[in-house]
Amino acid sequence: MNTKNHSYQCPVEAAFDCIGGRWKALIVWHIGYSVARYSDIKANLPKVTPHMLSLQLKSLEEDGLIVRTQYEEIPPRVEYCLTQAGMDLLPILDTLCDWAILYYPEHIPADFIKRTPGKPGCGTVCTSDATNSS
Amino acid sequence: MNTKNHSYQCPVEAAFDCIGGRWKALIVWHIGYSVARYSDIKANLPKVTPHMLSLQLKSLEEDGLIVRTQYEEIPPRVEYCLTQAGMDLLPILDTLCDWAILYYPEHIPADFIKRTPGKPGCGTVCTSDATNSS
DNA sequence: CGGAATCCTCGAGGATACTG
DNA sequence: CAGTATCCTCGAGGATTCCG
């Protein structure tokens, strides 16, 4: 999205440019309504490299889906939370989850099947507050 | 999905494996509740090459999102329509469209903005029958 | 018309190492 | 802890040609 040419024929195309790719939807999903640190996200996405996570977070921030808050401490601390745009995405991703669980149950880890459908919260993120400052 | 390793950590991952990539969601969206011929889809997706369209259609068929019906006529005629899984995706994609229109209106062709939100039908495919032979 | 076959590009994504 | 900096792989996607 932010680095591409933006000539979309269809809104679906624009949406997938924002959250397509291997990681972006997953990152948004894992942050959820909570606040997540870099290492939290990385722990939830074991296969992502620091490099990729950094790139995707930057891209999500440029697209206005997440907010990055950096605390100048030692050791450094950076927190990510969703903007309103990002949060509005959560119910959609949630529906997509239900869809995948319905039609591809055999490819979904078992602990997701027994989860109450319709409730975000894929990883260890919790549904506490998210005082984002956008 | 069909050709990959299927070890998903999260349903979102599985869903995006089905409809991720540059074309698949677009194809599903363009077929909609209608029936579309190969050339119809291609006309709606000007940038897709025959090769890619063929590959993506095959992948969608293997994932159970579309049904291919071949008529042994001269000239040949092949029709594609969505399965229930594919149709269940339409409202989700539709919501995604609304989301994109809401947050990225400047990147969406103007004729989508004025469209009544919540109604599928992205391209020239119509929601009635589709026995048009272009 | 609706593809298949072949070959190729190119950039998303990855591995590894290092740093403020 | 939270990243950068380099370099590299690899396969999704593309161009072109040909076929039933």
PDB file of C-alpha atoms (C1' of nucleotides) in Angstrom:
ATOM      1  CA  MET A   1       0.000   0.000   0.000  1.00  0.00           C
ATOM      2  CA  ASN A   2       2.262   2.744   1.257  1.00  0.00           C
ATOM      3  CA  THR A   3       5.079   1.885  -1.073  1.00  0.00           C
ATOM      4  CA  LYS A   4       3.130   0.755  -4.067  1.00  0.00           C
ATOM      5  CA  ASN A   5       1.412   2.463  -6.905  1.00  0.00           C
ATOM      6  CA  HIS A   6      -2.140   2.638  -5.562  1.00  0.00           C
ATOM      7  CA  SER A   7      -3.963   2.083  -8.805  1.00  0.00           C
ATOM      8  CA  TYR A   8      -6.628  -0.227  -7.586  1.00  0.00           C
ATOM      9  CA  GLN A   9      -9.517  -1.389  -9.678  1.00  0.00           C
ATOM     10  CA  CYS A  10     -11.457  -2.518  -6.665  1.00  0.00           C
ATOM     11  CA  PRO A  11     -11.547  -1.852  -2.923  1.00  0.00           C
ATOM     12  CA  VAL A  12     -10.722  -5.493  -2.261  1.00  0.00           C
ATOM     13  CA  GLU A  13      -7.412  -4.904  -3.943  1.00  0.00           C
ATOM     14  CA  ALA A  14      -6.643  -1.951  -1.699  1.00  0.00           C
ATOM     15  CA  ALA A  15      -7.598  -3.866   1.407  1.00  0.00           C
ATOM     16  CA  PHE A  16      -5.407  -6.791   0.491  1.00  0.00           C
ATOM     17  CA  ASP A  17      -2.564  -4.473  -0.210  1.00  0.00           C
ATOM     18  CA  CYS A  18      -2.839  -3.307   3.403  1.00  0.00           C
ATOM     19  CA  ILE A  19      -3.224  -6.607   5.134  1.00  0.00           C
ATOM     20  CA  GLY A  20      -2.025  -9.050   2.505  1.00  0.00           C
ATOM     21  CA  GLY A  21       1.292 -10.762   2.585  1.00  0.00           C
ATOM     22  CA  ARG A  22       2.363 -13.379   5.008  1.00  0.00           C
ATOM     23  CA  TRP A  23       2.490 -11.373   8.212  1.00  0.00           C
ATOM     24  CA  LYS A  24       0.443  -8.218   8.325  1.00  0.00           C
ATOM     25  CA  ALA A  25      -2.981  -9.641   9.076  1.00  0.00           C
ATOM     26  CA  LEU A  26      -1.411 -11.929  11.618  1.00  0.00           C
ATOM     27  CA  ILE A  27       0.295  -9.044  13.363  1.00  0.00           C
ATOM     28  CA  VAL A  28      -2.893  -7.011  13.516  1.00  0.00           C
ATOM     29  CA  TRP A  29      -4.740 -10.038  14.791  1.00  0.00           C
ATOM     30  CA  HIS A  30      -2.184 -10.722  17.475  1.00  0.00           C
ATOM     31  CA  ILE A  31      -2.102  -7.182  18.761  1.00  0.00           C
ATOM     32  CA  GLY A  32      -5.859  -7.204  18.981  1.00  0.00           C
ATOM     33  CA  TYR A  33      -7.470  -4.746  21.338  1.00  0.00           C
ATOM     34  CA  SER A  34      -4.428  -4.931  23.542  1.00  0.00           C
ATOM     35  CA  VAL A  35      -1.002  -3.380  23.574  1.00  0.00           C
ATOM     36  CA  ALA A  36       1.877  -5.529  22.490  1.00  0.00           C
ATOM     37  CA  ARG A  37       5.574  -5.136  22.669  1.00  0.00           C
ATOM     38  CA  TYR A  38       7.888  -6.135  19.879  1.00  0.00           C
ATOM     39  CA  SER A  39       8.916  -9.248  21.732  1.00  0.00           C
ATOM     40  CA  ASP A  40       5.294 -10.155  22.454  1.00  0.00           C
ATOM     41  CA  ILE A  41       4.471 -10.150  18.786  1.00  0.00           C
ATOM     42  CA  LYS A  42       7.606 -12.037  17.964  1.00  0.00           C
ATOM     43  CA  ALA A  43       6.777 -14.666  20.564  1.00  0.00           C
ATOM     44  CA  ASN A  44       3.374 -15.124  18.960  1.00  0.00           C
ATOM     45  CA  LEU A  45       4.822 -15.395  15.483  1.00  0.00           C
ATOM     46  CA  PRO A  46       7.703 -17.798  15.967  1.00  0.00           C
ATOM     47  CA  LYS A  47       8.563 -17.948  12.298  1.00  0.00           C
ATOM     48  CA  VAL A  48       8.979 -14.260  11.682  1.00  0.00           C
ATOM     49  CA  THR A  49      12.478 -12.845  11.578  1.00  0.00           C
ATOM     50  CA  PRO A  50      13.335  -9.567  13.296  1.00  0.00           C
ATOM     51  CA  HIS A  51      13.888  -8.101   9.905  1.00  0.00           C
ATOM     52  CA  MET A  52      10.484  -9.012   8.563  1.00  0.00           C
ATOM     53  CA  LEU A  53       8.675  -8.065  11.727  1.00  0.00           C
ATOM     54  CA  SER A  54      10.327  -4.690  11.653  1.00  0.00           C
ATOM     55  CA  LEU A  55       9.409  -4.135   8.021  1.00  0.00           C
ATOM     56  CA  GLN A  56       5.809  -5.212   8.455  1.00  0.00           C
ATOM     57  CA  LEU A  57       5.317  -3.131  11.577  1.00  0.00           C
ATOM     58  CA  LYS A  58       6.656  -0.129   9.740  1.00  0.00           C
ATOM     59  CA  SER A  59       4.361  -0.785   6.820  1.00  0.00           C
ATOM     60  CA  LEU A  60       1.358  -1.182   9.106  1.00  0.00           C
ATOM     61  CA  GLU A  61       2.240   2.039  10.831  1.00  0.00           C
ATOM     62  CA  GLU A  62       2.520   3.883   7.529  1.00  0.00           C
ATOM     63  CA  ASP A  63      -0.845   2.539   6.504  1.00  0.00           C
ATOM     64  CA  GLY A  64      -2.336   3.829   9.715  1.00  0.00           C
ATOM     65  CA  LEU A  65      -3.232   0.484  11.172  1.00  0.00           C
ATOM     66  CA  ILE A  66      -1.003   0.528  14.208  1.00  0.00           C
ATOM     67  CA  VAL A  67       0.581   3.083  16.485  1.00  0.00           C
ATOM     68  CA  ARG A  68       4.132   2.753  17.688  1.00  0.00           C
ATOM     69  CA  THR A  69       4.995   4.167  21.081  1.00  0.00           C
ATOM     70  CA  GLN A  70       8.618   4.271  22.061  1.00  0.00           C
ATOM     71  CA  TYR A  71       9.750   4.712  25.642  1.00  0.00           C
ATOM     72  CA  GLU A  72      13.241   6.019  26.050  1.00  0.00           C
ATOM     73  CA  GLU A  73      14.265   3.718  28.812  1.00  0.00           C
ATOM     74  CA  ILE A  74      17.029   1.284  29.479  1.00  0.00           C
ATOM     75  CA  PRO A  75      16.288  -1.341  28.376  1.00  0.00           C
ATOM     76  CA  PRO A  76      14.287   0.117  25.494  1.00  0.00           C
ATOM     77  CA  ARG A  77      10.581  -0.523  25.347  1.00  0.00           C
ATOM     78  CA  VAL A  78       8.338  -0.121  22.358  1.00  0.00           C
ATOM     79  CA  GLU A  79       4.643  -0.775  22.386  1.00  0.00           C
ATOM     80  CA  TYR A  80       2.318  -1.311  19.498  1.00  0.00           C
ATOM     81  CA  CYS A  81      -1.423  -0.951  19.501  1.00  0.00           C
ATOM     82  CA  LEU A  82      -4.056  -0.704  16.835  1.00  0.00           C
ATOM     83  CA  THR A  83      -5.569   2.491  15.531  1.00  0.00           C
ATOM     84  CA  GLN A  84      -9.292   2.675  14.939  1.00  0.00           C
ATOM     85  CA  ALA A  85      -8.689   1.433  11.419  1.00  0.00           C
ATOM     86  CA  GLY A  86      -6.799  -1.515  12.801  1.00  0.00           C
ATOM     87  CA  MET A  87      -9.448  -2.275  15.363  1.00  0.00           C
ATOM     88  CA  ASP A  88     -12.170  -2.114  12.757  1.00  0.00           C
ATOM     89  CA  LEU A  89     -10.284  -4.838  11.010  1.00  0.00           C
ATOM     90  CA  LEU A  90     -10.497  -7.214  13.942  1.00  0.00           C
ATOM     91  CA  PRO A  91     -14.143  -8.233  13.541  1.00  0.00           C
ATOM     92  CA  ILE A  92     -13.472  -8.828   9.866  1.00  0.00           C
ATOM     93  CA  LEU A  93     -10.474 -11.009  10.572  1.00  0.00           C
ATOM     94  CA  ASP A  94     -12.552 -12.731  13.169  1.00  0.00           C
ATOM     95  CA  THR A  95     -15.215 -13.561  10.626  1.00  0.00           C
ATOM     96  CA  LEU A  96     -12.508 -14.801   8.348  1.00  0.00           C
ATOM     97  CA  CYS A  97     -11.351 -17.072  11.154  1.00  0.00           C
ATOM     98  CA  ASP A  98     -14.813 -18.487  11.588  1.00  0.00           C
ATOM     99  CA  TRP A  99     -14.962 -19.073   7.890  1.00  0.00           C
ATOM    100  CA  ALA A 100     -11.652 -20.915   7.876  1.00  0.00           C
ATOM    101  CA  ILE A 101     -12.662 -22.970  10.896  1.00  0.00           C
ATOM    102  CA  LEU A 102     -15.917 -23.869   9.211  1.00  0.00           C
ATOM    103  CA  TYR A 103     -14.468 -24.947   5.901  1.00  0.00           C
ATOM    104  CA  TYR A 104     -10.961 -26.061   6.752  1.00  0.00           C
ATOM    105  CA  PRO A 105     -11.187 -27.438  10.278  1.00  0.00           C
ATOM    106  CA  GLU A 106      -8.562 -30.052   9.506  1.00  0.00           C
ATOM    107  CA  HIS A 107      -5.975 -27.358   8.878  1.00  0.00           C
ATOM    108  CA  ILE A 108      -6.658 -25.401  12.032  1.00  0.00           C
ATOM    109  CA  PRO A 109      -4.962 -26.104  15.346  1.00  0.00           C
ATOM    110  CA  ALA A 110      -7.441 -27.882  17.579  1.00  0.00           C
ATOM    111  CA  ASP A 111      -7.435 -25.261  20.303  1.00  0.00           C
ATOM    112  CA  PHE A 112      -8.992 -22.778  17.929  1.00  0.00           C
ATOM    113  CA  ILE A 113     -11.889 -25.020  17.066  1.00  0.00           C
ATOM    114  CA  LYS A 114     -13.119 -25.252  20.605  1.00  0.00           C
ATOM    115  CA  ARG A 115     -12.740 -21.522  21.148  1.00  0.00           C
ATOM    116  CA  THR A 116     -15.979 -19.601  21.233  1.00  0.00           C
ATOM    117  CA  PRO A 117     -16.378 -18.299  17.715  1.00  0.00           C
ATOM    118  CA  GLY A 118     -16.658 -14.592  17.187  1.00  0.00           C
ATOM    119  CA  LYS A 119     -14.233 -13.552  19.871  1.00  0.00           C
ATOM    120  CA  PRO A 120     -10.927 -12.063  18.857  1.00  0.00           C
ATOM    121  CA  GLY A 121      -7.851 -13.044  20.729  1.00  0.00           C
ATOM    122  CA  CYS A 122      -5.707 -15.416  18.787  1.00  0.00           C
ATOM    123  CA  GLY A 123      -2.552 -15.520  20.775  1.00  0.00           C
ATOM    124  CA  THR A 124      -1.667 -14.509  24.285  1.00  0.00           C
ATOM    125  CA  VAL A 125      -2.811 -10.940  23.906  1.00  0.00           C
ATOM    126  CA  CYS A 126      -5.505  -9.953  26.308  1.00  0.00           C
ATOM    127  CA  THR A 127      -8.590  -7.825  25.813  1.00  0.00           C
ATOM    128  CA  SER A 128      -7.695  -5.161  28.322  1.00  0.00           C
ATOM    129  CA  ASP A 129      -7.604  -1.482  27.526  1.00  0.00           C
ATOM    130  CA  ALA A 130      -5.638   0.050  24.708  1.00  0.00           C
ATOM    131  CA  THR A 131      -5.073   3.710  25.337  1.00  0.00           C
ATOM    132  CA  ASN A 132      -3.751   4.573  21.940  1.00  0.00           C
ATOM    133  CA  SER A 133      -2.830   8.140  21.238  1.00  0.00           C
ATOM    134  CA  SER A 134      -3.740   8.698  17.613  1.00  0.00           C
TER     135      SER A 134
ATOM    136  CA  MET B   1      -3.377 -23.852   0.661  1.00  0.00           C
ATOM    137  CA  ASN B   2      -3.747 -26.888  -1.518  1.00  0.00           C
ATOM    138  CA  THR B   3      -0.111 -27.035  -2.461  1.00  0.00           C
ATOM    139  CA  LYS B   4       1.430 -25.803   0.746  1.00  0.00           C
ATOM    140  CA  ASN B   5       2.319 -27.362   4.023  1.00  0.00           C
ATOM    141  CA  HIS B   6      -0.781 -26.503   6.054  1.00  0.00           C
ATOM    142  CA  SER B   7       0.904 -25.927   9.369  1.00  0.00           C
ATOM    143  CA  TYR B   8      -1.006 -22.891  10.470  1.00  0.00           C
ATOM    144  CA  GLN B   9      -0.680 -21.314  13.866  1.00  0.00           C
ATOM    145  CA  CYS B  10      -3.894 -19.395  13.463  1.00  0.00           C
ATOM    146  CA  PRO B  11      -7.061 -19.569  11.358  1.00  0.00           C
ATOM    147  CA  VAL B  12      -6.242 -16.190   9.856  1.00  0.00           C
ATOM    148  CA  GLU B  13      -3.200 -17.772   8.320  1.00  0.00           C
ATOM    149  CA  ALA B  14      -5.252 -20.539   6.741  1.00  0.00           C
ATOM    150  CA  ALA B  15      -7.794 -18.084   5.402  1.00  0.00           C
ATOM    151  CA  PHE B  16      -5.123 -15.911   3.843  1.00  0.00           C
ATOM    152  CA  ASP B  17      -3.540 -18.943   2.299  1.00  0.00           C
ATOM    153  CA  CYS B  18      -6.819 -19.547   0.498  1.00  0.00           C
ATOM    154  CA  ILE B  19      -7.604 -16.060  -0.658  1.00  0.00           C
ATOM    155  CA  GLY B  20      -4.270 -14.333  -0.307  1.00  0.00           C
ATOM    156  CA  GLY B  21      -2.054 -13.476  -3.189  1.00  0.00           C
ATOM    157  CA  ARG B  22      -2.736 -10.909  -5.802  1.00  0.00           C
ATOM    158  CA  TRP B  23      -5.676 -12.469  -7.582  1.00  0.00           C
ATOM    159  CA  LYS B  24      -7.693 -14.985  -5.653  1.00  0.00           C
ATOM    160  CA  ALA B  25      -9.858 -12.710  -3.568  1.00  0.00           C
ATOM    161  CA  LEU B  26     -10.423 -10.560  -6.611  1.00  0.00           C
ATOM    162  CA  ILE B  27     -11.552 -13.525  -8.664  1.00  0.00           C
ATOM    163  CA  VAL B  28     -13.964 -14.696  -5.984  1.00  0.00           C
ATOM    164  CA  TRP B  29     -15.271 -11.191  -5.646  1.00  0.00           C
ATOM    165  CA  HIS B  30     -15.786 -10.791  -9.368  1.00  0.00           C
ATOM    166  CA  ILE B  31     -17.605 -14.052  -9.793  1.00  0.00           C
ATOM    167  CA  GLY B  32     -19.886 -13.095  -6.932  1.00  0.00           C
ATOM    168  CA  TYR B  33     -23.258 -14.769  -6.801  1.00  0.00           C
ATOM    169  CA  SER B  34     -23.233 -15.016 -10.536  1.00  0.00           C
ATOM    170  CA  VAL B  35     -21.720 -17.342 -13.078  1.00  0.00           C
ATOM    171  CA  ALA B  36     -18.726 -16.128 -14.977  1.00  0.00           C
ATOM    172  CA  ARG B  37     -16.863 -17.392 -17.957  1.00  0.00           C
ATOM    173  CA  TYR B  38     -13.128 -17.354 -18.208  1.00  0.00           C
ATOM    174  CA  SER B  39     -13.245 -14.383 -20.530  1.00  0.00           C
ATOM    175  CA  ASP B  40     -15.638 -12.511 -18.229  1.00  0.00           C
ATOM    176  CA  ILE B  41     -13.220 -12.785 -15.359  1.00  0.00           C
ATOM    177  CA  LYS B  42     -10.335 -11.849 -17.546  1.00  0.00           C
ATOM    178  CA  ALA B  43     -12.207  -8.802 -18.778  1.00  0.00           C
ATOM    179  CA  ASN B  44     -12.740  -7.734 -15.181  1.00  0.00           C
ATOM    180  CA  LEU B  45      -9.106  -8.243 -14.277  1.00  0.00           C
ATOM    181  CA  PRO B  46      -7.298  -6.566 -17.119  1.00  0.00           C
ATOM    182  CA  LYS B  47      -3.884  -7.089 -15.620  1.00  0.00           C
ATOM    183  CA  VAL B  48      -4.066 -10.835 -15.144  1.00  0.00           C
ATOM    184  CA  THR B  49      -2.349 -13.043 -17.668  1.00  0.00           C
ATOM    185  CA  PRO B  50      -4.073 -16.173 -18.998  1.00  0.00           C
ATOM    186  CA  HIS B  51      -1.448 -18.193 -17.234  1.00  0.00           C
ATOM    187  CA  MET B  52      -2.070 -16.663 -13.827  1.00  0.00           C
ATOM    188  CA  LEU B  53      -5.807 -16.705 -14.198  1.00  0.00           C
ATOM    189  CA  SER B  54      -5.661 -20.363 -15.026  1.00  0.00           C
ATOM    190  CA  LEU B  55      -3.439 -21.135 -12.069  1.00  0.00           C
ATOM    191  CA  GLN B  56      -5.522 -19.168  -9.617  1.00  0.00           C
ATOM    192  CA  LEU B  57      -8.781 -20.660 -10.836  1.00  0.00           C
ATOM    193  CA  LYS B  58      -7.312 -24.105 -10.416  1.00  0.00           C
ATOM    194  CA  SER B  59      -6.134 -23.290  -6.942  1.00  0.00           C
ATOM    195  CA  LEU B  60      -9.516 -21.881  -5.983  1.00  0.00           C
ATOM    196  CA  GLU B  61     -11.172 -24.988  -7.345  1.00  0.00           C
ATOM    197  CA  GLU B  62      -8.866 -27.246  -5.346  1.00  0.00           C
ATOM    198  CA  ASP B  63      -9.618 -25.251  -2.233  1.00  0.00           C
ATOM    199  CA  GLY B  64     -13.297 -25.737  -2.827  1.00  0.00           C
ATOM    200  CA  LEU B  65     -14.131 -22.106  -3.414  1.00  0.00           C
ATOM    201  CA  ILE B  66     -15.292 -22.312  -6.994  1.00  0.00           C
ATOM    202  CA  VAL B  67     -16.818 -24.869  -9.313  1.00  0.00           C
ATOM    203  CA  ARG B  68     -15.695 -25.240 -12.876  1.00  0.00           C
ATOM    204  CA  THR B  69     -18.222 -26.387 -15.434  1.00  0.00           C
ATOM    205  CA  GLN B  70     -16.967 -27.245 -18.862  1.00  0.00           C
ATOM    206  CA  TYR B  71     -19.272 -27.454 -21.856  1.00  0.00           C
ATOM    207  CA  GLU B  72     -17.960 -29.524 -24.708  1.00  0.00           C
ATOM    208  CA  GLU B  73     -18.991 -27.218 -27.460  1.00  0.00           C
ATOM    209  CA  ILE B  74     -17.335 -25.506 -30.324  1.00  0.00           C
ATOM    210  CA  PRO B  75     -16.211 -22.931 -29.407  1.00  0.00           C
ATOM    211  CA  PRO B  76     -15.454 -24.225 -25.928  1.00  0.00           C
ATOM    212  CA  ARG B  77     -17.265 -22.700 -22.994  1.00  0.00           C
ATOM    213  CA  VAL B  78     -16.267 -22.907 -19.349  1.00  0.00           C
ATOM    214  CA  GLU B  79     -18.227 -21.406 -16.535  1.00  0.00           C
ATOM    215  CA  TYR B  80     -17.150 -20.693 -13.020  1.00  0.00           C
ATOM    216  CA  CYS B  81     -19.341 -20.161 -10.010  1.00  0.00           C
ATOM    217  CA  LEU B  82     -18.779 -20.070  -6.303  1.00  0.00           C
ATOM    218  CA  THR B  83     -19.362 -22.936  -3.925  1.00  0.00           C
ATOM    219  CA  GLN B  84     -21.035 -22.279  -0.611  1.00  0.00           C
ATOM    220  CA  ALA B  85     -17.616 -21.667   0.885  1.00  0.00           C
ATOM    221  CA  GLY B  86     -16.921 -19.128  -1.807  1.00  0.00           C
ATOM    222  CA  MET B  87     -20.263 -17.426  -1.348  1.00  0.00           C
ATOM    223  CA  ASP B  88     -19.777 -17.249   2.391  1.00  0.00           C
ATOM    224  CA  LEU B  89     -16.664 -15.282   1.629  1.00  0.00           C
ATOM    225  CA  LEU B  90     -18.527 -12.595  -0.259  1.00  0.00           C
ATOM    226  CA  PRO B  91     -19.998 -10.784   2.745  1.00  0.00           C
ATOM    227  CA  ILE B  92     -16.571 -10.827   4.341  1.00  0.00           C
ATOM    228  CA  LEU B  93     -14.922  -9.361   1.282  1.00  0.00           C
ATOM    229  CA  ASP B  94     -17.739  -6.885   1.139  1.00  0.00           C
ATOM    230  CA  THR B  95     -17.024  -5.754   4.677  1.00  0.00           C
ATOM    231  CA  LEU B  96     -13.386  -5.494   3.753  1.00  0.00           C
ATOM    232  CA  CYS B  97     -14.393  -3.240   0.883  1.00  0.00           C
ATOM    233  CA  ASP B  98     -16.344  -0.993   3.172  1.00  0.00           C
ATOM    234  CA  TRP B  99     -13.364  -0.849   5.436  1.00  0.00           C
ATOM    235  CA  ALA B 100     -11.047   0.125   2.602  1.00  0.00           C
ATOM    236  CA  ILE B 101     -13.501   2.711   1.336  1.00  0.00           C
ATOM    237  CA  LEU B 102     -13.774   4.161   4.814  1.00  0.00           C
ATOM    238  CA  TYR B 103     -10.086   4.437   5.514  1.00  0.00           C
ATOM    239  CA  TYR B 104      -8.510   4.764   2.095  1.00  0.00           C
ATOM    240  CA  PRO B 105     -11.100   6.587  -0.007  1.00  0.00           C
ATOM    241  CA  GLU B 106      -8.365   8.370  -1.928  1.00  0.00           C
ATOM    242  CA  HIS B 107      -7.091   5.084  -3.277  1.00  0.00           C
ATOM    243  CA  ILE B 108     -10.445   3.743  -4.377  1.00  0.00           C
ATOM    244  CA  PRO B 109     -11.955   4.422  -7.784  1.00  0.00           C
ATOM    245  CA  ALA B 110     -14.675   7.009  -7.353  1.00  0.00           C
ATOM    246  CA  ASP B 111     -17.461   4.832  -8.672  1.00  0.00           C
ATOM    247  CA  PHE B 112     -17.054   2.530  -5.707  1.00  0.00           C
ATOM    248  CA  ILE B 113     -17.446   5.292  -3.178  1.00  0.00           C
ATOM    249  CA  LYS B 114     -20.897   6.250  -4.319  1.00  0.00           C
ATOM    250  CA  ARG B 115     -22.025   2.643  -4.478  1.00  0.00           C
ATOM    251  CA  THR B 116     -24.369   1.578  -1.738  1.00  0.00           C
ATOM    252  CA  PRO B 117     -22.136  -0.067   0.828  1.00  0.00           C
ATOM    253  CA  GLY B 118     -22.789  -3.645   1.710  1.00  0.00           C
ATOM    254  CA  LYS B 119     -23.740  -4.795  -1.731  1.00  0.00           C
ATOM    255  CA  PRO B 120     -21.412  -7.153  -3.554  1.00  0.00           C
ATOM    256  CA  GLY B 121     -20.840  -6.637  -7.221  1.00  0.00           C
ATOM    257  CA  CYS B 122     -17.495  -5.131  -7.923  1.00  0.00           C
ATOM    258  CA  GLY B 123     -17.065  -5.302 -11.636  1.00  0.00           C
ATOM    259  CA  THR B 124     -19.471  -5.770 -14.446  1.00  0.00           C
ATOM    260  CA  VAL B 125     -20.830  -9.019 -13.115  1.00  0.00           C
ATOM    261  CA  CYS B 126     -24.440  -8.684 -12.207  1.00  0.00           C
ATOM    262  CA  THR B 127     -26.342 -10.350  -9.426  1.00  0.00           C
ATOM    263  CA  SER B 128     -29.038 -11.669 -11.704  1.00  0.00           C
ATOM    264  CA  ASP B 129     -28.378 -14.586 -13.985  1.00  0.00           C
ATOM    265  CA  ALA B 130     -25.313 -14.489 -16.136  1.00  0.00           C
ATOM    266  CA  THR B 131     -26.096 -16.180 -19.369  1.00  0.00           C
ATOM    267  CA  ASN B 132     -24.438 -13.405 -21.264  1.00  0.00           C
ATOM    268  CA  SER B 133     -22.024 -14.511 -23.900  1.00  0.00           C
ATOM    269  CA  SER B 134     -20.341 -11.115 -24.065  1.00  0.00           C
TER     270      SER B 134
ATOM    271  C1'  DC C   1     -12.507 -19.936 -26.614  1.00  0.00           C
ATOM    272  C1'  DG C   2     -10.063 -21.392 -22.919  1.00  0.00           C
ATOM    273  C1'  DG C   3      -6.522 -22.690 -21.854  1.00  0.00           C
ATOM    274  C1'  DA C   4      -1.262 -25.409 -21.502  1.00  0.00           C
ATOM    275  C1'  DA C   5       3.873 -25.205 -21.910  1.00  0.00           C
ATOM    276  C1'  DT C   6       7.971 -22.918 -21.388  1.00  0.00           C
ATOM    277  C1'  DC C   7      10.979 -19.762 -19.770  1.00  0.00           C
ATOM    278  C1'  DC C   8      12.007 -15.767 -17.054  1.00  0.00           C
ATOM    279  C1'  DT C   9      11.852 -11.656 -13.838  1.00  0.00           C
ATOM    280  C1'  DC C  10      11.873  -9.595  -9.538  1.00  0.00           C
ATOM    281  C1'  DG C  11      10.844  -8.479  -5.152  1.00  0.00           C
ATOM    282  C1'  DA C  12       8.721 -10.351  -0.942  1.00  0.00           C
ATOM    283  C1'  DG C  13      10.492 -12.630   2.447  1.00  0.00           C
ATOM    284  C1'  DG C  14      14.553 -14.983   4.946  1.00  0.00           C
ATOM    285  C1'  DA C  15      19.384 -15.786   7.352  1.00  0.00           C
ATOM    286  C1'  DT C  16      22.813 -14.017   9.802  1.00  0.00           C
ATOM    287  C1'  DA C  17      25.303 -10.755  12.163  1.00  0.00           C
ATOM    288  C1'  DC C  18      25.620  -6.621  14.531  1.00  0.00           C
ATOM    289  C1'  DT C  19      24.045  -2.195  17.507  1.00  0.00           C
ATOM    290  C1'  DG C  20      22.011   1.906  20.419  1.00  0.00           C
TER     291       DG C  20
ATOM    292  C1'  DC D   1      15.180  -5.074  24.246  1.00  0.00           C
ATOM    293  C1'  DA D   2      14.219  -3.719  19.917  1.00  0.00           C
ATOM    294  C1'  DG D   3      15.658  -3.263  16.419  1.00  0.00           C
ATOM    295  C1'  DT D   4      19.474  -2.381  11.581  1.00  0.00           C
ATOM    296  C1'  DA D   5      22.468  -3.792   7.973  1.00  0.00           C
ATOM    297  C1'  DT D   6      23.729  -7.014   4.328  1.00  0.00           C
ATOM    298  C1'  DC D   7      23.250 -10.372   1.517  1.00  0.00           C
ATOM    299  C1'  DC D   8      20.591 -14.025  -0.475  1.00  0.00           C
ATOM    300  C1'  DT D   9      16.888 -17.468  -1.744  1.00  0.00           C
ATOM    301  C1'  DC D  10      12.984 -18.816  -4.072  1.00  0.00           C
ATOM    302  C1'  DG D  11       8.693 -18.990  -5.805  1.00  0.00           C
ATOM    303  C1'  DA D  12       4.701 -16.098  -6.987  1.00  0.00           C
ATOM    304  C1'  DG D  13       3.615 -13.987 -10.768  1.00  0.00           C
ATOM    305  C1'  DG D  14       4.556 -12.542 -15.791  1.00  0.00           C
ATOM    306  C1'  DA D  15       5.557 -12.838 -21.098  1.00  0.00           C
ATOM    307  C1'  DT D  16       5.255 -15.340 -24.875  1.00  0.00           C
ATOM    308  C1'  DT D  17       4.015 -18.995 -27.731  1.00  0.00           C
ATOM    309  C1'  DC D  18       1.315 -22.819 -28.936  1.00  0.00           C
ATOM    310  C1'  DC D  19      -2.800 -26.215 -28.658  1.00  0.00           C
ATOM    311  C1'  DG D  20      -7.660 -28.951 -28.646  1.00  0.00           C
TER     312       DG D  20
END
